[in-house]
Tab-separated table of C-alpha atoms and ligand atoms in Angstrom:
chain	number	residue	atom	x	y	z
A	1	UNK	CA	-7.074	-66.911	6.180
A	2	UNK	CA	-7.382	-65.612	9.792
A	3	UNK	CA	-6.935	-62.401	10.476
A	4	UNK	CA	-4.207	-61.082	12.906
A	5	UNK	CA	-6.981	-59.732	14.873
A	6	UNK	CA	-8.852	-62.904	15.188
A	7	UNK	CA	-6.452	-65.086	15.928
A	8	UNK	CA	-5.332	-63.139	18.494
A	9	UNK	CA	-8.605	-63.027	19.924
A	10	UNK	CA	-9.181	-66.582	19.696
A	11	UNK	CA	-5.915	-66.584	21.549
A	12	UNK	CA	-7.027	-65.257	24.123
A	13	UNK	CA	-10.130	-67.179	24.091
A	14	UNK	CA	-8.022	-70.350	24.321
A	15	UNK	CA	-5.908	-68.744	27.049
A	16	UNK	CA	-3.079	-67.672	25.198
A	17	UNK	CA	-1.478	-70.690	23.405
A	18	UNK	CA	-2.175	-73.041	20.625
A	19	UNK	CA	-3.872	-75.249	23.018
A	20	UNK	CA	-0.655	-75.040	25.339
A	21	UNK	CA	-0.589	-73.183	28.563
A	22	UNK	CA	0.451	-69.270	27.869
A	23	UNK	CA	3.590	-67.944	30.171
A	24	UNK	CA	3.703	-64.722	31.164
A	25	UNK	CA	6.584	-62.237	29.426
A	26	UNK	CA	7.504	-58.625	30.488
A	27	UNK	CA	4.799	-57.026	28.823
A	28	UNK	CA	2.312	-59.280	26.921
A	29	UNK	CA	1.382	-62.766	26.817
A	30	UNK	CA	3.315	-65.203	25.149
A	31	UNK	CA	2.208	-68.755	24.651
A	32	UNK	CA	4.381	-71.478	24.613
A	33	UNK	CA	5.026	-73.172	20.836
A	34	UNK	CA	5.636	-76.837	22.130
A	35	UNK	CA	7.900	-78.772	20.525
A	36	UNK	CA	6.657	-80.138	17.039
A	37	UNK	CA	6.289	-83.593	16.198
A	38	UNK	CA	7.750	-82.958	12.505
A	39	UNK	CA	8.143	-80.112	10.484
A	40	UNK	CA	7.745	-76.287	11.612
A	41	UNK	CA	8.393	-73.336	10.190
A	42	UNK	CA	8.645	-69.725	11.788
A	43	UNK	CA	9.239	-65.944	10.474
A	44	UNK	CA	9.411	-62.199	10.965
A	45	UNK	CA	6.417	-59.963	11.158
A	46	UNK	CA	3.134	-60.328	9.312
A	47	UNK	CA	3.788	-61.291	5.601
A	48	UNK	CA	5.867	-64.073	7.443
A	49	UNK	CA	2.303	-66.047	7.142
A	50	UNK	CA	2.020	-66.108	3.497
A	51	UNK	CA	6.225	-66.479	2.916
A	52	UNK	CA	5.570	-69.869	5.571
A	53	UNK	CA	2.716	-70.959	2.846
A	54	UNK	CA	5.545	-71.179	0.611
A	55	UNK	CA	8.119	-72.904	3.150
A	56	UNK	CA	5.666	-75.137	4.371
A	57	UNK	CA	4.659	-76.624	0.841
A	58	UNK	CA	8.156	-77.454	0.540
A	59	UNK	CA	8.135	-79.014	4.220
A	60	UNK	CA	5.065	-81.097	3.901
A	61	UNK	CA	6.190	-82.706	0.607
A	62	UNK	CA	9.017	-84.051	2.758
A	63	UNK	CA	11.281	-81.184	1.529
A	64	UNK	CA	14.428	-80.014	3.311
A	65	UNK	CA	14.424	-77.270	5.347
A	66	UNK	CA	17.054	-75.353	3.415
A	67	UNK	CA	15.231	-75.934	0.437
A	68	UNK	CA	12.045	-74.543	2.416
A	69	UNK	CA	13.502	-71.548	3.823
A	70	UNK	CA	14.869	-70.406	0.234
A	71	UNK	CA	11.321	-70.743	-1.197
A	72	UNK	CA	9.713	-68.689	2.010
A	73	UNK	CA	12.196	-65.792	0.955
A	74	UNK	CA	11.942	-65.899	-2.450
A	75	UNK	CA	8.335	-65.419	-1.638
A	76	UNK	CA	9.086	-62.306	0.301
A	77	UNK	CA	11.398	-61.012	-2.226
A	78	UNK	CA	9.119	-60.464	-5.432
A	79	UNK	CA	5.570	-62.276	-3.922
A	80	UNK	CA	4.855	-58.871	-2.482
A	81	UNK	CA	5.327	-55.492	-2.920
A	82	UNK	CA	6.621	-53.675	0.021
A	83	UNK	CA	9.627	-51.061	0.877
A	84	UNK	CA	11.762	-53.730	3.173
A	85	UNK	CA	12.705	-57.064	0.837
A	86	UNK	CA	13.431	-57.434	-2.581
A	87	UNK	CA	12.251	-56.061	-5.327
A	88	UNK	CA	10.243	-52.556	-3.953
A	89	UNK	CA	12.957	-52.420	-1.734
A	90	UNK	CA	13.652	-48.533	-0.686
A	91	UNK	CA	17.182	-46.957	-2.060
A	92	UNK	CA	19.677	-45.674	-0.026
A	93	UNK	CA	20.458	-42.191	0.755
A	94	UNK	CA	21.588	-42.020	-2.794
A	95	UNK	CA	18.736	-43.441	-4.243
A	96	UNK	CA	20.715	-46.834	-4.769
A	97	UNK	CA	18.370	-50.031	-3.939
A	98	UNK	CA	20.913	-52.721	-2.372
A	99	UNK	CA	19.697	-56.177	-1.465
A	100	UNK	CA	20.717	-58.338	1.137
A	101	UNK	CA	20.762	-61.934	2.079
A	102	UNK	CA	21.923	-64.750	3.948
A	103	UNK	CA	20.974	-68.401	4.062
A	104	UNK	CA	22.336	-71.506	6.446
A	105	UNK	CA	21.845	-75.003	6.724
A	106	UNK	CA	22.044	-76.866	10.176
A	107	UNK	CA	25.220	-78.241	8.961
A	108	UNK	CA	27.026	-75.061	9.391
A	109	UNK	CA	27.331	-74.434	5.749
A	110	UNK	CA	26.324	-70.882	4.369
A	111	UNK	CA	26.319	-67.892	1.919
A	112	UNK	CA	25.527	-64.599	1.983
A	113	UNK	CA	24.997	-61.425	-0.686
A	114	UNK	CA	25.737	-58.191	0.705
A	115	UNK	CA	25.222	-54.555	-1.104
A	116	UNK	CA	23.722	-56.631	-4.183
A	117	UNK	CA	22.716	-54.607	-6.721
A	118	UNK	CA	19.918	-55.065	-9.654
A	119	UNK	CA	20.105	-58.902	-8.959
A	120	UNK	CA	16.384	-60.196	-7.904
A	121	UNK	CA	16.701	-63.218	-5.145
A	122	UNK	CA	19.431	-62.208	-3.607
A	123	UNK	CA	18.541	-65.332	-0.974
A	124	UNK	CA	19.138	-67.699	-4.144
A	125	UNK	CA	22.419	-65.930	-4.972
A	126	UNK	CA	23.292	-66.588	-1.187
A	127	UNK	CA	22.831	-70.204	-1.488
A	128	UNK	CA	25.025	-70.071	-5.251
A	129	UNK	CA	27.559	-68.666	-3.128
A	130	UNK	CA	27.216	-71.313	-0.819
A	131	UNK	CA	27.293	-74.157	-2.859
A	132	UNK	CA	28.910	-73.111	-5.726
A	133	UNK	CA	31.773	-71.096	-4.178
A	134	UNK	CA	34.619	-71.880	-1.410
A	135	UNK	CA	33.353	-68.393	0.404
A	136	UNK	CA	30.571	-67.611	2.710
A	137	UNK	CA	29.790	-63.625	1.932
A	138	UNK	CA	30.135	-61.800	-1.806
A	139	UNK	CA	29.595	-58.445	-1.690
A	140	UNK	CA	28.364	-55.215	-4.141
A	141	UNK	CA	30.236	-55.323	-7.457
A	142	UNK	CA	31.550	-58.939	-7.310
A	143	UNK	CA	28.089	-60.133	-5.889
A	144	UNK	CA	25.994	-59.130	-8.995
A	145	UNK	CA	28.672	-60.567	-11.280
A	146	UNK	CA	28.758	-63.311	-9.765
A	147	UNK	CA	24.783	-63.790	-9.638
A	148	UNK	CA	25.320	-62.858	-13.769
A	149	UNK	CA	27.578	-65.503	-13.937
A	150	UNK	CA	25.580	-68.069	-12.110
A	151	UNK	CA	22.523	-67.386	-14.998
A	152	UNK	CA	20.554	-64.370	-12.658
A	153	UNK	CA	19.241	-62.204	-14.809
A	154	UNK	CA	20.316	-58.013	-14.492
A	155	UNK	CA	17.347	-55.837	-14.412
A	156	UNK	CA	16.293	-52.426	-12.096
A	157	UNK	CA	14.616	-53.413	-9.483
A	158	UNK	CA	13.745	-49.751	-7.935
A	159	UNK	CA	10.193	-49.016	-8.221
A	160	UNK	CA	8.577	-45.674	-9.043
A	161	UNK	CA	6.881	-45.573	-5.758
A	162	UNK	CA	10.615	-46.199	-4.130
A	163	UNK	CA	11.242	-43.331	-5.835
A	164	UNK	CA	8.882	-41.105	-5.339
A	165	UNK	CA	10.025	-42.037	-1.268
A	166	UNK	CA	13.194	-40.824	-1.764
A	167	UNK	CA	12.402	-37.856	-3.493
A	168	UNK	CA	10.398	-37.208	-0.870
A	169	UNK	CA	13.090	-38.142	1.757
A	170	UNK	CA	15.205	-35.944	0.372
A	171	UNK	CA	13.426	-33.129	1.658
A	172	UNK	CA	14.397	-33.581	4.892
A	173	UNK	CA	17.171	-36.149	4.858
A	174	UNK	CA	16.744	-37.466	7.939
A	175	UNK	CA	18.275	-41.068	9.010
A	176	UNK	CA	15.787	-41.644	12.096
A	177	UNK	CA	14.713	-45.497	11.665
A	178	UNK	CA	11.663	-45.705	13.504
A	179	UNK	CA	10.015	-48.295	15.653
A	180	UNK	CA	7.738	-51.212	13.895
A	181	UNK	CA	7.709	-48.821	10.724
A	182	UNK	CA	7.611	-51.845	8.839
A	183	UNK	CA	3.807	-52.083	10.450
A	184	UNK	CA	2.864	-48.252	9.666
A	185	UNK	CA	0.784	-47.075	6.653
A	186	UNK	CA	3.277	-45.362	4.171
A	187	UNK	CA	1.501	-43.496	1.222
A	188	UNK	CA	1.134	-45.388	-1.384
A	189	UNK	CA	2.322	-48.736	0.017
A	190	UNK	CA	-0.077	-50.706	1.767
A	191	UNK	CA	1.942	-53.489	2.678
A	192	UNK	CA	4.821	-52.145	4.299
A	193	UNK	CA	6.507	-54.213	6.269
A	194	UNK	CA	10.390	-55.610	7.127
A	195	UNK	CA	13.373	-57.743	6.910
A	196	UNK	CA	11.877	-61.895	6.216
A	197	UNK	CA	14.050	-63.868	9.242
A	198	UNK	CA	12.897	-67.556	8.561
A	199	UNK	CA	14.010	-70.175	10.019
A	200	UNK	CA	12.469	-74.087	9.559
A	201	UNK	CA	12.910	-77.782	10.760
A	202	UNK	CA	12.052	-80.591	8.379
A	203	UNK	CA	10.384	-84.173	8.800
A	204	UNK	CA	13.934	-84.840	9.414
A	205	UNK	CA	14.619	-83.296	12.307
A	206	UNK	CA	16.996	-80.910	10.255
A	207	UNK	CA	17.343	-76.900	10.817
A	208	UNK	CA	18.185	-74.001	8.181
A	209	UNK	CA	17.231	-70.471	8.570
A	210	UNK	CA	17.314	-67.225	5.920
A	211	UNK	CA	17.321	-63.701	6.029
A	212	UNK	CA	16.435	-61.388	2.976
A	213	UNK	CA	16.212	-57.382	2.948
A	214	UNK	CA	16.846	-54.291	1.685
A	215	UNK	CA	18.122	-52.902	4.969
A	216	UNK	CA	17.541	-49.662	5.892
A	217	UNK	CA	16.046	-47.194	4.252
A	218	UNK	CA	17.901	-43.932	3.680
A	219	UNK	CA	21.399	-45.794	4.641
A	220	UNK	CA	24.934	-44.404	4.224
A	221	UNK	CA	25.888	-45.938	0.879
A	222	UNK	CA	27.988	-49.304	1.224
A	223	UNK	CA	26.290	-49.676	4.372
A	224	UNK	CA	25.241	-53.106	5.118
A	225	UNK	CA	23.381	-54.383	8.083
A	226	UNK	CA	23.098	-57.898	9.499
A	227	UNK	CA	21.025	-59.824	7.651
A	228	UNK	CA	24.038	-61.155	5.464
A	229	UNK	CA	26.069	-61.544	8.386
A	230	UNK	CA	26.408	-65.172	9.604
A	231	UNK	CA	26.018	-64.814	13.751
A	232	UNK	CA	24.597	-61.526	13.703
A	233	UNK	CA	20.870	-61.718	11.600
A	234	UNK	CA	20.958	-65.586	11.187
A	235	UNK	CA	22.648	-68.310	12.686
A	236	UNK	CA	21.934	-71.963	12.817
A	237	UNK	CA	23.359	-74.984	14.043
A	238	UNK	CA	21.510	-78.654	14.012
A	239	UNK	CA	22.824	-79.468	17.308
A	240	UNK	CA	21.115	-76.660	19.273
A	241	UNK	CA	18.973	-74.505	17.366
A	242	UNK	CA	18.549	-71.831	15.402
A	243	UNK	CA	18.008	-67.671	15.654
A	244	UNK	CA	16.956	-65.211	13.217
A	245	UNK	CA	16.630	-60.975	13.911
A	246	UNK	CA	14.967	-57.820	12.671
A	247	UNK	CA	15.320	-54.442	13.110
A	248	UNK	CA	18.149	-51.915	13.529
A	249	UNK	CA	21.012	-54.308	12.402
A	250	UNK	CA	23.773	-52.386	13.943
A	251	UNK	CA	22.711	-53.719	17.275
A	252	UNK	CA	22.532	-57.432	16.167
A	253	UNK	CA	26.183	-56.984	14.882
A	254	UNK	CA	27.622	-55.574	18.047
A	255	UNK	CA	26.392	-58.571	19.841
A	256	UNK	CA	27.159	-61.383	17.661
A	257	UNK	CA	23.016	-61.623	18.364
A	258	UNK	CA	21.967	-64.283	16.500
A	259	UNK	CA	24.948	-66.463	17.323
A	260	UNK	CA	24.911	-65.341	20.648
A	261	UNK	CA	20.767	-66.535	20.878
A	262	UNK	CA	21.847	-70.010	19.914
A	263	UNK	CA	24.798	-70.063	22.243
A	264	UNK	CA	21.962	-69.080	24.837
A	265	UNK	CA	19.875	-72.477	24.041
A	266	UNK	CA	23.129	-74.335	23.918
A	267	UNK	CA	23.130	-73.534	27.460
A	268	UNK	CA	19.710	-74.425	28.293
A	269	UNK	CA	17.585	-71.768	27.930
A	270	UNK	CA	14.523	-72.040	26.332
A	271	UNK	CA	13.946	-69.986	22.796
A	272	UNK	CA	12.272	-67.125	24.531
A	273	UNK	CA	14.564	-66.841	27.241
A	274	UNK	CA	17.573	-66.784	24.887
A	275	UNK	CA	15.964	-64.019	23.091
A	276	UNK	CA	15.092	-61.911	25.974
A	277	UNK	CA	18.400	-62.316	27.302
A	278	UNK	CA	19.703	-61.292	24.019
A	279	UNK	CA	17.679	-57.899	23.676
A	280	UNK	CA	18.789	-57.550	27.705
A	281	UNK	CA	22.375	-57.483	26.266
A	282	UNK	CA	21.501	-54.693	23.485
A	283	UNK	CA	20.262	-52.715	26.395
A	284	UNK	CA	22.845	-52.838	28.352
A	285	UNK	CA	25.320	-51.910	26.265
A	286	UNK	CA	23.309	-48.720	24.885
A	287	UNK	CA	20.569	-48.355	27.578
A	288	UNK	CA	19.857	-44.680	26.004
A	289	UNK	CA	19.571	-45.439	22.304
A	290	UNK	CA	17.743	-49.069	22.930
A	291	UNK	CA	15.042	-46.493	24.049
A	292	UNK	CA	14.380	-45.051	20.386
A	293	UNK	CA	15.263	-47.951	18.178
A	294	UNK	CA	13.737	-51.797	17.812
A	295	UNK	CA	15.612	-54.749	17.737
A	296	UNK	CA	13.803	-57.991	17.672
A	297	UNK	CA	14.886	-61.984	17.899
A	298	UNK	CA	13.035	-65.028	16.536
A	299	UNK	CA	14.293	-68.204	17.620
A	300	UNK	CA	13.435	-71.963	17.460
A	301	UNK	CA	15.519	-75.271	18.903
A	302	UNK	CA	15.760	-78.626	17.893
A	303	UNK	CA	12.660	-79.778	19.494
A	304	UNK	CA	10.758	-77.154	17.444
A	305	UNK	CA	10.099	-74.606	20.377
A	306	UNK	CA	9.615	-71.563	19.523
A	307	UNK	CA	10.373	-68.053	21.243
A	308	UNK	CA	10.877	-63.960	20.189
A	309	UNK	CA	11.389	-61.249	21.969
A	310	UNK	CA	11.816	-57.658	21.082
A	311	UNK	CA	13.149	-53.931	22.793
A	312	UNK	CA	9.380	-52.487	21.617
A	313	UNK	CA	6.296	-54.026	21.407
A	314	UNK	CA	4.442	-54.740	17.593
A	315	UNK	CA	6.894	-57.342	16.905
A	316	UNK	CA	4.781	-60.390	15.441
A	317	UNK	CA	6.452	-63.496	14.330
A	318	UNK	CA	4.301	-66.492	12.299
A	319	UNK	CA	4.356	-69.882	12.921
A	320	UNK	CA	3.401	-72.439	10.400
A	321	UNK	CA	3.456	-76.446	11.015
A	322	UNK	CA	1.066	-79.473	10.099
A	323	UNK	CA	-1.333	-78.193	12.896
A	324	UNK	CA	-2.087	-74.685	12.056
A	325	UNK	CA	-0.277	-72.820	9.120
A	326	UNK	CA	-1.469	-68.890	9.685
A	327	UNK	CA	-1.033	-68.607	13.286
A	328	UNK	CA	0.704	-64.846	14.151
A	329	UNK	CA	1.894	-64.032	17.452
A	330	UNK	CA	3.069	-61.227	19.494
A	331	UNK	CA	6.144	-61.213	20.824
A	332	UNK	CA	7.435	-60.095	24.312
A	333	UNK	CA	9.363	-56.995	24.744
A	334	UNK	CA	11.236	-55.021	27.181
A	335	UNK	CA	10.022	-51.410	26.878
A	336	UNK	CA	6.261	-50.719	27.362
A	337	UNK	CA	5.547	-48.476	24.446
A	338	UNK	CA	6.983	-47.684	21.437
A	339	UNK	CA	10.051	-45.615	22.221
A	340	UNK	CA	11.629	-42.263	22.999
B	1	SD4	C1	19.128	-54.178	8.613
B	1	SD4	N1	18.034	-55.724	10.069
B	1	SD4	O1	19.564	-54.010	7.486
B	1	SD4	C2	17.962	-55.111	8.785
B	1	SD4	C3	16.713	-54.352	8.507
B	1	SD4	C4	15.578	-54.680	9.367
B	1	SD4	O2	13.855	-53.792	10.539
B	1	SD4	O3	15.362	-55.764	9.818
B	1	SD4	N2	14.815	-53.683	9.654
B	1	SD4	O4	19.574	-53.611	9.597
């Protein structure tokens, strides 16, 4: 597989684009996805290229894309180790690992898992709830029983390197997310990276999207962010588009973000525009604290464009379709470094 660094390189070499003119954003170059002639899928951050191997074998098979973008975050939730999604998830504040998913079709169906405890693919118990339930969000308690009911199996899920994090955490007790920490070396975990946003269009022409974390690390307990949150970390609708988000989830909620992304489109704007209008908003509601946090949107229409943006730069978002299935890009972002 390419690396990040070379396929950067060789986009630059082929002037920014995958063989598509490059447009400029506020502080990097970010090429153009044109619109796909059949299926595409798109995620969050680096290990989104390996979770869109997954997606994408489901899409060229002539899969759907709901179908697709469970196996992509299934994937992320126990194919790797790291201390965002799933499994090696990092506990709250009281050493508590919750889980958190969401997962929509185009149709305007979902489900969602919030403050899920001990359950593994909490994505999968999103889609239960979907399909299985007349609700769209179970949460803590009632969550894992249901997951228990629906044949999930109850096991810990904490790792001993989570651990070890939190007893080291404790020493300080700090809540300070930081910027692209999800692309920082932490001791003992190599691959640490964030919150799977995925979002996919079939041979069909039909959109879904999912969202799959642990949330925060260190967080208040019962707090939940807004990944399970239809409209705020994932929203999708056939007729428009669909819009996907990362980071501190707080911000996302406030502004409705991922609904408010597609609404964008809905209104013409291209993916990337909608995005950077989007993290525009976030800043202009808290212009001081936008400075020290990131917040980052991932969005793709009906025609299979493409676009992100993000408050900080490092945010890199993969892009997988029957052309080129590693590709990573960089996303546009408001601020020139990394933060206050
Ligand atoms: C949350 N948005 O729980 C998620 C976590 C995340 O970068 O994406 N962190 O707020």
């Amino acid at each position: 597989m390419t690396t990040r660094r070379e396929f950067l390189q060789q986009m630059a070499l082929a002037g920014g684009a995958l063989a598509l003119p490059g447009i400029a954003s506020a502080t990097s170059k970010q090429p153009v996805i044109a619109a796909a002639n059949g299926a595409r899928v798109v995620s969050t951050w680096d290990f989104g290229v390996p979770a869109n191997q997954a997606a994408w074998n489901v899409l060229r098979a002539g899969g759907t894309a709901l179908d697709a973008v469970e196996q992509g975050a299934r994937w992320a939730e126990t194919g790797l180790c790291n201390s965002t999604v799933g499994h090696c998830g990092y506990p709250d504040r009281d050493g508590v690992l919750t889980l958190d998913a969401s997962i929509m079709d185009g149709d305007g169906r979902c489900g969602a898992v919030a403050a899920l405890e001990d359950i593994d693919h909490p994505v999968s118990v999103a889609r239960r709830v979907m399909e299985q339930t007349p609700h769209v969000l179970l949460v803590g308690q009632g969550a894992q029983q249901f997951a228990v009911e629906q044949g999930f199996e109850k096991q810990s899920l904490l790792t001993p390197e989570a651990v070890q994090a939190w007893e080291e955490w404790k020493k300080t007790s700090r809540y300070q997310p930081q910027i692209n920490a999800e692309r920082r070396l932490i001791p003992g975990n190599s691959q640490n990276h964030d919150t799977l946003g995925m979002l996919a269009i079939d041979q069909r022409g039909n959109l879904a999207g999912a969202c799959t974390t642990s949330g925060m690390a260190w967080k208040l307990r019962g707090r939940v962010g807004d990944s399970p949150i239809v409209g705020a970390g994932l929203y999708v609708d056939n007729e428009v588009g669909a819009a996907t988000a990362s980071g501190v989830g707080e911000e996302m909620i406030r502004n409705a973000a991922s609904f408010l992304v597609v609404e964008l489109m809905r209104q013409g704007r291209s993916p990337m525009d909608a995005c950077r209008e989007a993290i525009d908003r976030v800043v202009r509601k808290r212009p001081e604290a936008s400075k020290s946090l990131q917040v980052c949107f991932l969005a793709i229409n009906r025609h299979g464009e493409v676009g992100a943006f993000a408050l900080h730069p490092g945010f890199v978002y993969a892009v997988c379709d029957a052309q080129r299935q590693d590709a990573l890009l960089d996303s546009g972002a408001v601020y020139p470094g990394e933060g206050a």
